[in-house]
C-alpha cells in the first residue's frame, strides 16, 4: 500500500520556521495572585436607612438651618390653597380678579388688570383660579392659559406706556420667521400625469391633499388680500421642483411687519399665541381679525365666522389627511387636536370684547 503525503503550503512552512521569540504576547505584565484580606467587622450588618417624607416631618425633626426650614415651609404652602373664594372686582375702567382680597398678579409682580371691554376674559381667569386645587398649580402655565396670556398682554401694555418696545420686537421677529415657513403655504407637489387617483366606492374621485390645501388657503388669502392687506401679493413657499421654501416679496414682508407692529397689546399677545399654536402667521391673522374688538370695520356679521374649528382644520390639513388614511395614534393625535383648539380658544377670548 502506497501512502501519499500532501506537500506543505508555503504559509505553513513559514509558520513552522518562525522563531518563538518573535511571537506576539497579548499580556506582557507578570502574573500576580489576588490577596484576600480577612473580614475584620463583627456583629450583624447595619440596618438600611429609613426614608421619611419631608411633608410628614414633625416640628422637632425639621432641619435646624434657617434655609432648610424656609424651603420646607414654601413647599408645604404651595401644596395648599390659600384662598377660598374667587370673584371679579369691576371698576370704572378695568377688572381685577381677587383671591379673597388678594388680586392676581403677573410674573413681574404687577396687579393683573383687564380692560372694562373684556368681561369674558376676566371671568375666564377667575374660573381658572376657582377650579385650581393648590397654589402649586399656578406654576404650570398649561393649567392657567388665560392668566398667562393676559399677563403677557399686560406686560406689553406696560412696556408701551414706558416707551419700550423690547417685547414687540421679539414678537415681530418671531412672526416674520413663521411667514417664511407658513403652514398654510406649504402645499403637496402636483401629481404626475400617470399617478393613480383615489376614488370612493361609487367611483367618484377623492379630493387630493393639494386640492384641499389650495382651497383652504385660497379662502384665507382672498380675505386677507381684500380686507386686511388690500392688493398684497402672497405666494406659495414650496415649489414643485424644490425642497427649499421661497421667500415672500420684500413689499409683502414690509407691509405685514408694519401691520403687526401697530397692533394693540392684547391683539399682539393673541397673535403670538395663535402663531405658535398653528405654525402659521396667516391663520393667526385671520383668527385675530375675525374676533378682535379692534377690527369691527372688516368683520362680516352676515357670514359664518372663521372660528376655532376652522383655524384648527387649516393648521392641520396634512395631519388630518394622513390620519384619515392610516388611522390615529391613541393619546397622541386626539390629544394634540384638543390642545390646539384650547390654545386657539384662548386667543378668541383674549382679543374679543364689547367695543362696538
Coordinates of C-alpha atoms in Angstrom, one line a residue:
X1 CA 0.0 0.0 0.0
X2 CA 1.5 3.3 -1.1
X3 CA 0.9 6.3 1.2
X4 CA 0.7 9.7 -0.4
X5 CA 1.9 12.7 1.6
X6 CA 0.4 16.2 0.7
X7 CA 3.2 18.8 0.5
X8 CA 3.0 21.6 3.0
X9 CA 1.9 25.0 1.9
X10 CA 4.4 27.9 1.9
X11 CA 2.4 29.6 4.7
X12 CA 2.6 26.5 6.8
X13 CA 6.3 26.2 6.3
X14 CA 6.8 29.8 7.3
X15 CA 4.7 29.3 10.4
X16 CA 6.8 26.3 11.5
X17 CA 10.0 28.0 10.8
X18 CA 9.1 31.2 12.7
X19 CA 11.2 31.7 15.9
X20 CA 9.3 31.5 19.2
X21 CA 10.9 34.8 20.3
X22 CA 9.1 36.7 17.6
X23 CA 5.6 35.6 18.7
X24 CA 3.4 38.4 19.9
X25 CA 2.2 38.3 23.5
X26 CA -1.1 39.7 24.4
X27 CA -0.3 40.3 28.1
X28 CA 3.3 41.3 29.0
X29 CA 2.8 42.1 32.7
X30 CA 3.7 39.4 35.2
X31 CA 1.0 37.3 36.8
X32 CA 0.1 38.3 40.4
X33 CA -2.3 36.4 42.7
X34 CA -5.0 38.3 44.5
X35 CA -4.5 39.0 48.1
X36 CA -7.5 38.1 50.2
X37 CA -7.8 40.0 53.4
X38 CA -9.8 38.6 56.4
X39 CA -13.1 40.2 57.4
X40 CA -12.5 42.4 60.5
X41 CA -16.1 43.6 61.1
X42 CA -18.0 41.9 63.9
X43 CA -21.7 41.6 64.5
X44 CA -24.7 41.8 62.2
X45 CA -24.7 44.2 59.2
X46 CA -26.1 47.7 59.7
X47 CA -29.7 48.5 59.0
X48 CA -30.7 50.2 55.8
X49 CA -31.6 53.9 56.3
X50 CA -35.4 54.6 56.5
X51 CA -37.0 57.1 54.1
X52 CA -39.1 59.8 55.6
X53 CA -41.3 62.2 53.6
X54 CA -40.5 65.9 54.2
X55 CA -44.1 66.8 54.3
X56 CA -44.7 64.4 57.3
X57 CA -41.8 65.6 59.5
X58 CA -42.8 66.9 62.9
X59 CA -41.6 70.3 64.2
X60 CA -38.9 68.6 66.3
X61 CA -37.5 66.8 63.2
X62 CA -37.3 69.9 61.0
X63 CA -33.8 71.0 59.9
X64 CA -32.1 73.4 62.2
X65 CA -30.8 75.7 59.5
X66 CA -33.0 78.6 58.5
X67 CA -32.7 77.8 54.8
X68 CA -34.0 74.3 55.2
X69 CA -36.9 75.5 57.3
X70 CA -37.9 78.1 54.7
X71 CA -37.8 75.6 51.9
X72 CA -40.0 73.2 53.9
X73 CA -42.5 76.0 54.7
X74 CA -42.6 77.1 51.0
X75 CA -43.2 73.5 49.8
X76 CA -46.0 73.0 52.3
X77 CA -47.6 76.3 51.4
X78 CA -47.6 75.6 47.7
X79 CA -49.5 72.3 48.3
X80 CA -52.3 74.2 49.9
X81 CA -54.9 76.6 48.5
X82 CA -54.6 79.8 50.5
X83 CA -57.8 81.3 49.1
X84 CA -61.5 80.3 49.5
X85 CA -63.4 82.5 47.1
X86 CA -62.6 83.9 43.7
X87 CA -64.5 86.8 42.3
X88 CA -64.2 89.6 39.7
X89 CA -63.9 93.1 41.0
X90 CA -65.1 95.6 38.4
X91 CA -64.1 99.2 38.4
X92 CA -65.0 102.0 36.0
X93 CA -62.2 101.3 33.5
X94 CA -60.8 97.8 34.4
X95 CA -61.4 94.5 36.1
X96 CA -59.4 92.7 38.7
X97 CA -59.6 89.0 39.8
X98 CA -59.4 88.7 43.5
X99 CA -58.5 85.7 45.6
X100 CA -60.5 86.5 48.7
X101 CA -59.0 90.0 49.0
X102 CA -55.7 89.5 47.1
X103 CA -55.5 90.5 43.5
X104 CA -54.0 88.1 40.9
X105 CA -50.6 89.3 39.8
X106 CA -48.3 88.9 36.8
X107 CA -44.9 87.2 36.9
X108 CA -43.5 90.8 37.1
X109 CA -45.4 91.3 40.4
X110 CA -47.8 93.7 38.8
X111 CA -51.5 93.6 39.5
X112 CA -53.3 91.8 36.6
X113 CA -55.8 94.3 35.3
X114 CA -58.3 93.5 32.5
X115 CA -59.9 96.3 30.3
X116 CA -63.5 97.0 31.0
X117 CA -64.5 95.9 27.5
X118 CA -63.3 92.3 28.2
X119 CA -65.6 90.9 30.9
X120 CA -65.5 87.4 29.4
X121 CA -61.7 87.4 29.8
X122 CA -61.9 88.4 33.4
X123 CA -64.4 85.7 34.3
X124 CA -62.4 83.1 32.4
X125 CA -59.4 83.9 34.5
X126 CA -61.5 83.8 37.6
X127 CA -62.7 80.3 36.6
X128 CA -59.2 79.1 36.2
X129 CA -58.3 80.1 39.8
X130 CA -61.6 78.8 41.1
X131 CA -61.0 75.2 40.0
X132 CA -57.3 75.3 40.9
X133 CA -56.7 72.7 43.7
X134 CA -53.5 74.2 45.1
X135 CA -51.2 77.2 44.7
X136 CA -48.6 75.0 43.1
X137 CA -50.8 74.6 40.0
X138 CA -50.3 78.3 39.3
X139 CA -46.7 77.5 38.4
X140 CA -47.7 75.4 35.4
X141 CA -48.6 77.6 32.5
X142 CA -50.7 74.9 30.7
X143 CA -53.1 75.0 33.7
X144 CA -53.6 78.7 33.5
X145 CA -53.7 79.6 29.8
X146 CA -55.9 82.6 30.1
X147 CA -53.9 84.0 33.1
X148 CA -50.6 83.6 31.3
X149 CA -51.9 85.1 28.1
X150 CA -53.5 88.1 29.9
X151 CA -50.3 88.6 31.8
X152 CA -48.3 88.7 28.5
X153 CA -50.7 91.3 27.2
X154 CA -50.4 93.4 30.4
X155 CA -46.6 93.3 30.2
X156 CA -46.7 94.5 26.6
X157 CA -49.1 97.3 27.5
X158 CA -46.8 98.3 30.4
X159 CA -43.8 98.5 28.1
X160 CA -45.8 100.6 25.6
X161 CA -46.6 103.1 28.4
X162 CA -42.9 103.2 29.4
X163 CA -41.8 103.8 25.8
X164 CA -40.1 100.5 25.4
X165 CA -40.5 98.0 22.5
X166 CA -38.4 95.0 23.5
X167 CA -41.2 92.5 23.6
X168 CA -42.8 93.9 20.5
X169 CA -39.6 93.5 18.5
X170 CA -39.3 89.9 19.7
X171 CA -42.8 89.0 18.7
X172 CA -42.4 90.7 15.3
X173 CA -39.2 88.8 14.6
X174 CA -40.9 85.5 15.5
X175 CA -43.9 86.3 13.3
X176 CA -41.8 87.1 10.3
X177 CA -39.8 83.9 10.7
X178 CA -43.0 81.9 10.6
X179 CA -44.1 83.7 7.4
X180 CA -41.1 82.1 5.6
X181 CA -42.3 78.6 6.6
X182 CA -46.0 79.2 6.9
X183 CA -48.1 76.0 7.2
X184 CA -50.9 77.4 5.1
X185 CA -48.5 78.0 2.2
X186 CA -46.8 74.6 2.2
X187 CA -48.6 72.5 -0.4
X188 CA -48.2 69.0 -1.7
X189 CA -46.4 68.8 -5.0
X190 CA -48.5 68.4 -8.1
X191 CA -49.3 64.8 -9.1
X192 CA -47.6 63.4 -12.2
X193 CA -49.6 62.6 -15.3
X194 CA -49.9 58.8 -14.7
X195 CA -50.4 58.9 -10.9
X196 CA -53.2 56.8 -9.6
X197 CA -56.3 58.6 -8.2
X198 CA -58.2 57.6 -5.1
X199 CA -61.9 57.0 -5.6
X200 CA -64.8 56.3 -3.4
X201 CA -67.0 53.2 -3.5
X202 CA -69.2 54.9 -6.1
X203 CA -66.2 55.6 -8.3
X204 CA -66.1 59.3 -7.6
X205 CA -62.6 60.8 -7.3
X206 CA -61.5 61.8 -3.8
X207 CA -60.1 65.3 -3.4
X208 CA -56.3 65.2 -3.2
X209 CA -54.3 66.8 -0.4
X210 CA -53.1 69.6 -2.7
X211 CA -56.6 70.4 -3.8
X212 CA -57.7 70.7 -0.1
X213 CA -54.7 72.8 0.7
X214 CA -55.3 75.2 -2.2
X215 CA -59.0 75.5 -1.4
X216 CA -58.5 76.3 2.3
X217 CA -55.5 78.6 1.6
X218 CA -57.4 80.4 -1.2
X219 CA -60.3 81.3 1.1
X220 CA -58.0 82.7 3.8
X221 CA -55.6 84.6 1.4
X222 CA -58.5 86.1 -0.5
X223 CA -59.9 87.6 2.7
X224 CA -56.5 88.9 3.8
X225 CA -55.7 90.4 0.4
X226 CA -59.0 92.2 0.2
X227 CA -59.9 93.2 3.8
X228 CA -56.6 93.3 5.8
X229 CA -53.9 93.9 3.3
X230 CA -55.6 95.2 0.1
X231 CA -53.6 94.3 -3.1
X232 CA -50.9 92.4 -1.2
X233 CA -49.3 89.5 -3.1
X234 CA -48.9 86.3 -1.2
X235 CA -47.3 83.3 -3.0
X236 CA -46.9 79.6 -2.0
X237 CA -43.5 79.0 -0.4
X238 CA -42.8 75.5 -1.8
X239 CA -42.1 74.9 -5.5
X240 CA -42.8 71.6 -7.2
X241 CA -39.1 71.0 -8.1
X242 CA -37.5 72.3 -4.9
X243 CA -37.5 71.5 -1.2
X244 CA -36.3 74.9 -0.1
X245 CA -39.0 77.4 0.8
X246 CA -39.4 80.5 -1.4
X247 CA -39.3 83.9 0.3
X248 CA -42.2 86.4 0.0
X249 CA -41.7 89.6 -1.9
X250 CA -40.0 92.4 0.0
X251 CA -43.1 94.6 -0.3
X252 CA -45.2 91.9 1.3
X253 CA -42.8 91.5 4.2
X254 CA -42.6 95.2 4.9
X255 CA -46.4 95.6 4.8
X256 CA -47.0 92.7 7.1
X257 CA -44.3 93.8 9.5
X258 CA -45.7 97.3 9.7
X259 CA -49.2 95.9 10.3
X260 CA -48.1 93.6 13.1
X261 CA -46.1 96.4 14.8
X262 CA -49.2 98.6 15.0
X263 CA -51.4 96.0 16.8
X264 CA -52.7 96.7 20.3
X265 CA -51.2 94.9 23.3
X266 CA -53.9 92.3 23.6
X267 CA -54.1 91.6 19.8
X268 CA -50.4 91.2 19.6
X269 CA -50.3 88.7 22.5
X270 CA -53.2 86.8 20.9
X271 CA -51.4 86.8 17.5
X272 CA -48.3 85.4 19.1
X273 CA -50.2 82.6 20.8
X274 CA -52.1 81.7 17.6
X275 CA -48.8 81.7 15.6
X276 CA -47.1 79.3 18.0
X277 CA -50.2 77.0 18.1
X278 CA -51.0 76.9 14.4
X279 CA -47.4 77.4 13.0
X280 CA -48.9 79.9 10.6
X281 CA -48.9 83.7 10.6
X282 CA -51.7 83.9 8.0
X283 CA -54.1 81.7 10.0
X284 CA -53.3 83.6 13.2
X285 CA -54.0 87.0 11.5
X286 CA -57.3 85.6 10.1
X287 CA -58.4 84.4 13.5
X288 CA -57.4 87.6 15.3
X289 CA -59.1 89.9 12.7
X290 CA -62.2 87.8 12.8
X291 CA -62.7 88.1 16.6
X292 CA -60.8 91.2 17.8
X293 CA -62.8 94.2 19.1
X294 CA -60.5 96.5 17.2
X295 CA -61.4 95.1 13.7
X296 CA -65.2 95.6 13.7
X297 CA -64.9 97.5 10.4
X298 CA -63.6 94.5 8.5
X299 CA -65.7 91.8 10.1
X300 CA -68.7 90.4 8.3
X301 CA -71.6 89.7 10.6
X302 CA -73.8 88.2 7.9
X303 CA -71.3 85.4 7.1
X304 CA -70.1 82.5 9.1
X305 CA -67.2 83.4 11.4
X306 CA -63.7 81.9 11.0
X307 CA -63.6 80.2 14.4
X308 CA -61.7 77.7 16.4
X309 CA -62.7 74.7 14.3
X310 CA -61.8 76.4 11.0
X311 CA -58.4 77.6 12.3
X312 CA -57.6 74.1 13.7
X313 CA -58.6 72.5 10.4
X314 CA -56.5 74.9 8.3
X315 CA -53.4 74.4 10.5
X316 CA -53.5 70.6 10.5
X317 CA -54.6 69.6 7.0
X318 CA -51.7 67.2 6.3
X319 CA -52.1 65.5 9.7
X320 CA -55.8 65.1 9.1
X321 CA -55.1 63.7 5.6
X322 CA -52.7 61.1 7.0
X323 CA -54.8 60.0 9.9
X324 CA -57.8 59.6 7.6
X325 CA -55.7 57.2 5.5
X326 CA -53.8 55.3 8.2
X327 CA -55.7 56.0 11.4
X328 CA -54.9 57.9 14.6
X329 CA -52.5 57.1 17.4
X330 CA -54.4 57.0 20.6
X331 CA -53.4 59.6 23.2
X332 CA -51.3 61.4 20.6
X333 CA -53.3 62.8 17.7
X334 CA -56.5 63.2 19.6
X335 CA -54.7 65.0 22.5
X336 CA -52.9 67.2 20.0
X337 CA -56.2 68.2 18.4
X338 CA -57.8 69.2 21.7
X339 CA -54.7 71.1 22.8
X340 CA -54.7 73.0 19.6
X341 CA -58.3 74.0 20.0
X342 CA -57.7 75.0 23.6
X343 CA -54.9 77.4 22.6
X344 CA -56.9 78.9 19.7
X345 CA -59.9 79.3 22.0
X346 CA -57.8 81.3 24.5
X347 CA -56.9 83.7 21.7
X348 CA -60.6 84.2 20.8
X349 CA -61.4 85.1 24.4
X350 CA -58.4 87.4 24.8
X351 CA -58.9 89.5 21.7
X352 CA -62.7 89.7 21.8
X353 CA -64.6 92.4 23.6
X354 CA -67.7 94.6 23.8
X355 CA -66.4 97.5 21.8
X356 CA -69.0 98.4 19.1

